[in-house]
Tab-separated table of C-alpha atoms in Angstrom:
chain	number	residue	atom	x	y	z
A	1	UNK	CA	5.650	8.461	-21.559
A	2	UNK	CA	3.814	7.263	-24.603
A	3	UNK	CA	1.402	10.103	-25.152
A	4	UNK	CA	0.894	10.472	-28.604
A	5	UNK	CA	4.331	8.244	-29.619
A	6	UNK	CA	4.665	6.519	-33.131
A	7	UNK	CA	4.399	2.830	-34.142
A	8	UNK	CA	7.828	2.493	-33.736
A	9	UNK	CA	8.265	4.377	-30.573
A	10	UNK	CA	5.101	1.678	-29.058
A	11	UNK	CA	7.221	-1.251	-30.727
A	12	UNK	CA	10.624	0.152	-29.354
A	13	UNK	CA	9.392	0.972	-25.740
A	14	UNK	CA	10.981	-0.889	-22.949
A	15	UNK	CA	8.563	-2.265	-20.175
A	16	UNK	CA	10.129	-2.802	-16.652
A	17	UNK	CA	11.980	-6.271	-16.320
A	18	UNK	CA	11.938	-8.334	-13.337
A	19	UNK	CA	15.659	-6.876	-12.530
A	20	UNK	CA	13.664	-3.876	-12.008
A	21	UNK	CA	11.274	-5.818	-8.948
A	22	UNK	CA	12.539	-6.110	-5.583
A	23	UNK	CA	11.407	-10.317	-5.248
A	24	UNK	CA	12.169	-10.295	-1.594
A	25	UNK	CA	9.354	-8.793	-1.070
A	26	UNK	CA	7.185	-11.465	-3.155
A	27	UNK	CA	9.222	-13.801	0.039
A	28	UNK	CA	7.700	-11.613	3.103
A	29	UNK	CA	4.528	-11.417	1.032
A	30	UNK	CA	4.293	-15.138	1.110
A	31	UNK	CA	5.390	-15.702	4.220
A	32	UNK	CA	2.631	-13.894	5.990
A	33	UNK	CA	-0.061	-15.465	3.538
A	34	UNK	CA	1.138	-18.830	4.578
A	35	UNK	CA	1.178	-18.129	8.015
A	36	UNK	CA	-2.600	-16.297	7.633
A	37	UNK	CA	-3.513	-19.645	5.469
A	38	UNK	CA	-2.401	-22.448	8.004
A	39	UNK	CA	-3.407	-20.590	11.582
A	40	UNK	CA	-5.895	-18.413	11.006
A	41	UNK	CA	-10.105	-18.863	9.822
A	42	UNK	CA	-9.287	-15.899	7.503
A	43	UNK	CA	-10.061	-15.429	3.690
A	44	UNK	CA	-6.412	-14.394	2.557
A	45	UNK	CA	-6.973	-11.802	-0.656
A	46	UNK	CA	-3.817	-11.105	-2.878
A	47	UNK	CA	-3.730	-8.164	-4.883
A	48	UNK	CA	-3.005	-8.673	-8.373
A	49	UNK	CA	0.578	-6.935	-8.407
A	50	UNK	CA	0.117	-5.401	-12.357
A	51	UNK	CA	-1.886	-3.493	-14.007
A	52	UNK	CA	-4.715	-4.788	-16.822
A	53	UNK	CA	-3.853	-4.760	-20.598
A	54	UNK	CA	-5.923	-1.404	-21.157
A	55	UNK	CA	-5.459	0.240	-18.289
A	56	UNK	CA	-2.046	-0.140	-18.258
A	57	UNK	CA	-1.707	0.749	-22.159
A	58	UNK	CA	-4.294	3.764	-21.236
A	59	UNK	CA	-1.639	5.045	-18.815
A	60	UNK	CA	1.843	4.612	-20.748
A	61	UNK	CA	-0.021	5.859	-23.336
A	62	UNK	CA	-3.249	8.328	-22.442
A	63	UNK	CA	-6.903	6.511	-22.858
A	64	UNK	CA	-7.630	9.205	-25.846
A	65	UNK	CA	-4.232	7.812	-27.612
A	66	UNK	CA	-5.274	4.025	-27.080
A	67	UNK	CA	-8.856	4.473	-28.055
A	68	UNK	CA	-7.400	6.203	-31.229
A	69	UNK	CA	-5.419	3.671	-31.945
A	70	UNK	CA	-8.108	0.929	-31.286
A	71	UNK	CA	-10.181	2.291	-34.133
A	72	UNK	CA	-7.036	3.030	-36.331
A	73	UNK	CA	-4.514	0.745	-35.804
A	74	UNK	CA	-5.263	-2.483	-34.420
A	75	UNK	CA	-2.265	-3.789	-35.615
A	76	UNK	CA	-0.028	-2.193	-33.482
A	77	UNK	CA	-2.429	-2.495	-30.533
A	78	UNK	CA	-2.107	-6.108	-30.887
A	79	UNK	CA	1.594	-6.090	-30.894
A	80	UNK	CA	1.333	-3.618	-27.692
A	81	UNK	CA	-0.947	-5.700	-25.731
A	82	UNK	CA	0.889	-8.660	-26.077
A	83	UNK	CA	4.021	-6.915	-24.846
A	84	UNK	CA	2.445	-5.803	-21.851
A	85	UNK	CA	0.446	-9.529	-21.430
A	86	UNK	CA	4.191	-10.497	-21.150
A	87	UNK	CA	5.010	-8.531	-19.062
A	88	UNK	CA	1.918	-9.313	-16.988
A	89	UNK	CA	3.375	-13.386	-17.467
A	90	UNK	CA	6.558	-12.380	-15.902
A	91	UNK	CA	5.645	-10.691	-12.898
A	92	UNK	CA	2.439	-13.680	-12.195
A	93	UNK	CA	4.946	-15.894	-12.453
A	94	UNK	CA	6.832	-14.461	-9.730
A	95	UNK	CA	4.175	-13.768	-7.287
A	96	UNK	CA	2.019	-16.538	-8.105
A	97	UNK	CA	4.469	-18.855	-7.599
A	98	UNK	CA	4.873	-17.715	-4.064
A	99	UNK	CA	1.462	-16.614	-3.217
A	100	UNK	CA	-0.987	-19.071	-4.864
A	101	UNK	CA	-1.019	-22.060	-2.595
A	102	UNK	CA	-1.757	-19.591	0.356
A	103	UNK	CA	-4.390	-17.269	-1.234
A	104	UNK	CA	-7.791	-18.156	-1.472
A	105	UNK	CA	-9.126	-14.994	-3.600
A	106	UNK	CA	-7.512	-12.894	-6.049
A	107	UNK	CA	-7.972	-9.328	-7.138
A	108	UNK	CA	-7.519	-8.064	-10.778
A	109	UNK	CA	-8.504	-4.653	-12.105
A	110	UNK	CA	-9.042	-2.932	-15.914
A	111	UNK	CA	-11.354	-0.441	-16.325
A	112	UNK	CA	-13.804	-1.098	-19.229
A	113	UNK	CA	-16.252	1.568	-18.582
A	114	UNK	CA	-17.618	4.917	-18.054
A	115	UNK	CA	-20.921	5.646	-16.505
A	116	UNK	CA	-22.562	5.832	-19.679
A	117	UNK	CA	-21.309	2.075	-21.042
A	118	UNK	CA	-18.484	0.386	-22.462
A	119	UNK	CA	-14.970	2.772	-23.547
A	120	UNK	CA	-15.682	0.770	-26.803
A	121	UNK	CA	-18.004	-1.352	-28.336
A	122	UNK	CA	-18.393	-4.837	-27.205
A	123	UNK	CA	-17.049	-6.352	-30.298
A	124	UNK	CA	-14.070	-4.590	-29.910
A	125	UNK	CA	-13.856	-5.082	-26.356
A	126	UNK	CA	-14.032	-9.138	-27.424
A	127	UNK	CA	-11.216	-8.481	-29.864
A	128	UNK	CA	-8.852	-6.068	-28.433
A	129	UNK	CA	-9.346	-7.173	-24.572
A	130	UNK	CA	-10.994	-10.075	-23.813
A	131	UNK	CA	-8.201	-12.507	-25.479
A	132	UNK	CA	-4.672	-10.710	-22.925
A	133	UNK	CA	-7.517	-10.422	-19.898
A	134	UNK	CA	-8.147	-14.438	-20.381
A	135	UNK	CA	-4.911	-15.428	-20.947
A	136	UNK	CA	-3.642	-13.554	-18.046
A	137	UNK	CA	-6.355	-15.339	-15.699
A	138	UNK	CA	-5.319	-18.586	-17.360
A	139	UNK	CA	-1.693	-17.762	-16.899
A	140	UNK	CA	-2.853	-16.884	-12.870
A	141	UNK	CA	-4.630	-20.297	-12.320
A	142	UNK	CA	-1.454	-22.397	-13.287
A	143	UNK	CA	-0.442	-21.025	-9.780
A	144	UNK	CA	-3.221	-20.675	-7.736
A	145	UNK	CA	-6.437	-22.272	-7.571
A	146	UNK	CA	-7.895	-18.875	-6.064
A	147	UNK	CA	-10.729	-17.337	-7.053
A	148	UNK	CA	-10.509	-14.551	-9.582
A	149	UNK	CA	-12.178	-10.807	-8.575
A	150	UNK	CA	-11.891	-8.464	-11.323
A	151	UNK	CA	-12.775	-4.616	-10.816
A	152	UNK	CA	-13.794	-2.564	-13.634
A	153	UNK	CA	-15.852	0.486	-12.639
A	154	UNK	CA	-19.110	1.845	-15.284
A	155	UNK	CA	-21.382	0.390	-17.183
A	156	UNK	CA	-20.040	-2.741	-18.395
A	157	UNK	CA	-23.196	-5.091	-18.256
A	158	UNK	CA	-22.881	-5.911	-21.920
A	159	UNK	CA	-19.724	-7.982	-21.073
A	160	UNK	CA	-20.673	-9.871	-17.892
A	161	UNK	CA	-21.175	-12.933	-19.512
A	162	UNK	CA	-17.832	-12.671	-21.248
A	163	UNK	CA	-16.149	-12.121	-17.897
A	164	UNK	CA	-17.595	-15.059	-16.597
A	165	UNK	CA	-16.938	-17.071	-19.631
A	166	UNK	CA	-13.320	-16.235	-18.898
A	167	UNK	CA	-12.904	-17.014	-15.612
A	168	UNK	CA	-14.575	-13.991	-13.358
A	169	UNK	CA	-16.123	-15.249	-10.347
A	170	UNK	CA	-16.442	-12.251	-8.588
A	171	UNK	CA	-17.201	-8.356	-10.654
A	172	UNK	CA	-15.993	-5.224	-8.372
A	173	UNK	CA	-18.264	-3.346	-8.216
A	174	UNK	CA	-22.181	-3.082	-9.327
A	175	UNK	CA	-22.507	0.391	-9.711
A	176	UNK	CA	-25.991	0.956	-9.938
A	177	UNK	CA	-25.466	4.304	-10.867
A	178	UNK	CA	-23.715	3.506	-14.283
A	179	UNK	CA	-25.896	2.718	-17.148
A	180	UNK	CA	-27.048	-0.940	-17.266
A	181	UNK	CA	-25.450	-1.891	-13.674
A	182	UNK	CA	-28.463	-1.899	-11.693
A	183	UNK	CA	-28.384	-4.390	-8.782
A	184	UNK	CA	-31.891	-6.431	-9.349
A	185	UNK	CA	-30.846	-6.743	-13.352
């Protein structure tokens, strides 16, 4: 809906509200994690139930818009991704607050990478990513003590130890075939 949209069209845009989520299901969600938790051996895994930062920003807006704007206008970037981490706030919240005493792993995914590396440099990555995806983990653990999986497909090697530094524990997947992911390194 965003494909190509002004400053003030990215400023003005309304993301979903939680009048827009149907909670009861957050309920039956949590019901059958507590239920897995206390009577069964089982690992319970909870989805994360939003998008990342960029990939959600790459999809409201296109990935060639967002990358654009990355290199051009960081400014209103910023104020985008900070909307969205909101929004992200709201709906953990929500969830979290239901889910996280019964969940013992979490899933999380953002795409960072093609097979050839990084969508963008690793400095930006550290400045235009990094901050919303480690807030939004930090956010996450005030309701859970699970541990954090994060998905990002390509060649994202360069960042590992950022990801880790940030609360990662577990990185879907190693594709070997992307540049830098090979298994041994």
């Amino acid at each position: 809906p965003l494909r190509g949209a002004s400053r003030e069209e990215m400023a003005a845009f309304e993301l979903p509200s939680l009048a827009d989520t149907d909670l009861r299901q957050f309920d039956l969600w949590a019901e059958r994690a507590r239920a897995l938790y206390e009577r069964t051996p089982y690992v319970v895994v909870a989805e994360h139930p939003v998008l990342g930062v960029l990939e959600l920003a790459c999809w409201l807006c296109g990935y060639d818009h967002v990358m654009m704007l990355l290199a051009l206008d960081p400014e209103i970037i910023h104020l985008f991704f900070e909307r969205i981490l909101a929004f992200q706030k709201r709906i953990i919240r929500e969830y979290y607050g239901r889910l996280g005493p019964y969940i013992h792993l979490t899933t999380s995914g953002d795409d960072f990478g093609t097979q050839k590396g990084l969508f963008m440099s690793p400095r930006m990555w550290r400045e235009f990513v990094k901050p919303y995806l480690k807030a939004r983990i930090n956010y996450t653990a005030e309701f859970t003590d699970a541990v954090y999986m994060h998905h990002s497909c390509g060649g994202i090697y360069e960042i590992i130890p950022d990801l880790i530094e940030i609360g990662v524990r577990v990185l879907n997947p190693i594709q070997p075939a992307a540049a830098g992911m090979d298994a041994s390194r």
